[in-house]
XYZ file of C-alpha atoms in Angstrom:
238
model
C -31.180 -0.304 8.313
C -29.532 0.540 11.221
C -28.831 4.362 11.863
C -25.716 6.437 13.397
C -28.232 6.582 16.506
C -28.116 2.647 16.629
C -24.289 2.828 16.964
C -24.152 5.505 19.386
C -26.773 3.852 21.584
C -24.948 0.646 21.209
C -21.590 2.144 22.253
C -23.155 3.937 25.294
C -24.567 0.649 26.505
C -20.827 -0.558 26.634
C -19.656 2.519 28.083
C -17.843 2.173 31.604
C -17.798 5.366 33.572
C -14.221 4.194 35.302
C -12.665 4.078 31.890
C -13.955 7.233 30.773
C -11.762 9.057 33.518
C -8.747 6.527 32.522
C -8.752 6.683 28.956
C -7.612 10.484 28.904
C -4.839 9.999 31.164
C -3.735 7.079 28.910
C -3.807 9.157 25.907
C -1.562 11.813 27.537
C -4.258 14.740 27.673
C -2.837 18.079 26.589
C 0.060 16.834 24.782
C -1.405 16.922 21.160
C -1.725 13.211 21.051
C -5.554 13.282 20.225
C -7.746 16.012 19.600
C -8.179 18.926 21.774
C -11.724 18.891 23.265
C -12.171 15.250 22.797
C -14.448 13.212 24.889
C -14.069 9.886 25.957
C -17.135 7.596 27.070
C -15.121 4.468 28.232
C -15.944 1.905 25.484
C -13.029 -0.716 25.170
C -11.433 -1.306 21.743
C -12.578 -5.164 21.563
C -16.302 -3.530 22.445
C -16.206 -1.242 19.644
C -14.846 -4.065 17.101
C -17.826 -6.267 18.298
C -20.123 -3.158 17.237
C -18.175 -2.293 13.993
C -18.466 -5.994 12.889
C -22.435 -5.987 13.580
C -23.191 -2.407 11.818
C -20.375 -2.296 8.898
C -22.651 -3.901 6.315
C -25.651 -1.661 7.308
C -24.276 2.207 7.000
C -23.488 4.378 4.393
C -20.219 6.508 4.130
C -22.719 9.625 4.663
C -23.837 8.353 7.778
C -20.288 7.260 8.735
C -19.258 10.936 8.096
C -21.662 12.057 10.715
C -20.191 9.585 13.214
C -16.713 10.445 12.187
C -17.084 14.201 12.884
C -18.229 13.147 16.453
C -16.161 14.814 19.405
C -16.647 11.492 21.162
C -13.198 9.556 20.554
C -15.378 5.937 20.618
C -17.532 7.191 17.940
C -14.937 8.161 15.735
C -12.820 4.941 15.927
C -15.741 2.762 15.784
C -16.530 4.422 12.536
C -13.080 3.747 11.006
C -13.348 0.096 12.411
C -16.484 0.122 10.281
C -14.715 1.631 7.494
C -11.811 -1.025 7.592
C -14.556 -3.730 7.216
C -16.125 -2.181 4.687
C -12.929 -1.891 2.462
C -11.513 -5.512 3.512
C -15.022 -6.959 2.545
C -15.462 -5.536 -1.115
C -13.528 -6.492 -4.189
C -15.471 -3.826 -6.148
C -12.791 -1.267 -7.248
C -15.125 1.481 -7.508
C -16.372 1.163 -4.125
C -12.727 0.764 -2.507
C -11.997 4.337 -4.509
C -14.982 5.608 -2.915
C -13.828 4.558 0.401
C -10.355 5.902 -0.128
C -11.922 9.455 -1.227
C -13.956 9.379 1.914
C -10.989 8.837 4.170
C -9.050 11.587 2.415
C -12.080 13.925 2.569
C -12.084 13.283 6.479
C -8.540 13.306 7.511
C -9.096 16.303 9.929
C -11.443 13.946 11.734
C -8.414 11.545 12.133
C -6.185 13.558 14.458
C -4.631 11.233 16.858
C -2.295 8.238 16.722
C -4.919 5.582 17.787
C -7.344 6.851 14.793
C -4.413 6.782 12.274
C -2.770 3.544 13.195
C -6.084 1.838 13.617
C -7.148 2.495 10.065
C -4.397 3.826 7.691
C -2.371 1.075 6.828
C -5.509 -1.223 6.296
C -7.252 1.277 4.152
C -4.651 3.713 2.226
C -1.671 1.435 2.703
C -3.110 -1.710 0.939
C -4.878 0.405 -1.675
C -1.536 2.398 -2.445
C 0.281 -1.236 -2.615
C -2.355 -3.066 -4.451
C -2.884 -0.383 -7.160
C 0.984 0.429 -7.396
C -0.243 4.216 -6.595
C 2.197 6.173 -4.194
C 0.949 9.426 -5.078
C -1.839 9.455 -2.275
C 1.055 8.736 0.274
C 3.575 11.110 -1.261
C 1.041 14.069 -1.423
C 0.247 13.231 2.476
C 3.976 13.216 3.438
C 4.176 16.708 2.080
C 1.413 17.934 4.226
C 2.153 20.473 7.132
C -0.510 18.395 9.191
C 1.579 15.937 11.566
C -1.202 13.408 11.219
C -1.247 13.375 7.595
C 2.452 13.167 7.529
C 1.988 10.274 10.208
C -0.571 8.408 7.932
C 2.245 8.677 4.952
C 4.559 6.849 7.120
C 2.101 4.409 8.509
C 0.737 3.557 5.041
C 3.952 2.256 3.859
C 3.066 -0.909 6.052
C 2.014 -3.004 3.223
C 5.124 -2.145 0.931
C 7.269 -3.212 3.641
C 5.644 -6.503 4.219
C 6.184 -7.111 0.531
C 9.970 -6.343 0.946
C 9.726 -2.761 -0.672
C 11.381 -0.522 1.478
C 12.191 2.896 -0.632
C 8.813 4.696 0.425
C 9.407 4.083 4.036
C 12.996 5.241 3.997
C 12.005 8.353 1.859
C 9.417 9.355 4.276
C 11.389 8.847 7.250
C 14.168 10.927 6.128
C 11.988 13.519 5.159
C 10.477 13.799 8.850
C 13.443 12.830 10.845
C 13.624 16.482 12.084
C 10.047 16.535 12.960
C 9.660 18.431 16.324
C 6.926 16.193 17.565
C 8.025 12.749 19.321
C 4.927 10.939 17.636
C 6.751 11.335 14.388
C 9.978 9.857 15.646
C 8.044 6.996 16.993
C 6.354 6.595 13.714
C 9.533 6.590 11.684
C 10.918 4.073 14.283
C 7.939 1.700 14.478
C 8.114 1.501 10.556
C 11.813 1.030 10.192
C 11.618 -1.708 13.010
C 9.043 -3.476 10.788
C 11.745 -3.019 7.959
C 14.075 -4.691 10.151
C 11.920 -7.641 10.696
C 11.708 -8.414 6.926
C 15.264 -7.645 6.298
C 17.856 -6.891 9.064
C 20.652 -5.836 6.910
C 18.548 -3.348 4.771
C 17.776 -1.701 8.331
C 21.318 -1.843 9.522
C 22.644 -0.306 6.146
C 19.969 2.222 6.173
C 21.162 3.460 10.070
C 24.465 3.334 9.184
C 24.043 6.121 6.858
C 21.649 7.981 8.804
C 21.983 7.297 12.701
C 23.668 10.528 13.359
C 20.659 12.718 11.743
C 18.014 10.414 13.980
C 16.224 11.255 17.486
C 17.145 9.066 20.107
C 13.511 7.756 20.415
C 13.379 6.864 16.385
C 16.691 5.136 16.705
C 15.851 3.025 19.839
C 12.210 1.845 18.383
C 14.113 1.043 15.069
C 16.434 -1.335 16.850
C 14.076 -2.623 19.745
C 13.093 -5.807 17.966
C 16.829 -6.893 17.017
C 18.429 -9.861 18.711
C 19.973 -8.377 21.833
C 23.685 -9.153 20.966
C 23.003 -7.059 17.500
C 21.377 -4.196 19.308
C 24.033 -3.988 22.403
C 26.881 -4.105 19.638
C 25.039 -1.412 17.397
C 24.344 0.853 20.248
C 27.910 0.875 21.173
C 29.413 4.529 20.432
C 26.253 5.812 19.041
C 24.027 6.532 22.245
């Protein structure tokens, strides 16, 4: 059995000092986009994925909890990548529920956009859609914690891919007035995905609510529409 220490050592071997200095700048230090006091050791995401693929089958949820509570960003992201592998590889409903319960128990450690977006829709989103259970996402959407609110929005990805937009629209409306730009970007990103599946559905939604929407959210929402449609839509609105 490979331990948490083995994973940490594997990441340390792959670390690059120059990137350890670059990553905090990339994640915009001090603007709340990742946890206060987080440390970076400079391991690229592809390298973290390779470590996760190697170790996912030989580590328990209890050990993952230890890795996920680390102050080192790459430890936490690798723990979530391992968790995604475990969720995707099992067909056992009991094991899936254990993973979901573990994820929800440790949301305080999933506190930046990189961690949320890497893991949430692949775990919570897939589980909630496949089990037709939106209560988990609805509870998160009512949270006072920005990252849990973002989890609720990101978790609707699988619903969108299946052409079911109601949860996304409801959560987006609920969070339009949120003061943090990251929530606006999350809303816009999910609405953008809705537009890829059904352009008319998106435009109908925007026509009803664009006056309430922050510009960041609106721009993200229409970013992938055809240029002519996008230009026509923005006339008189921004």
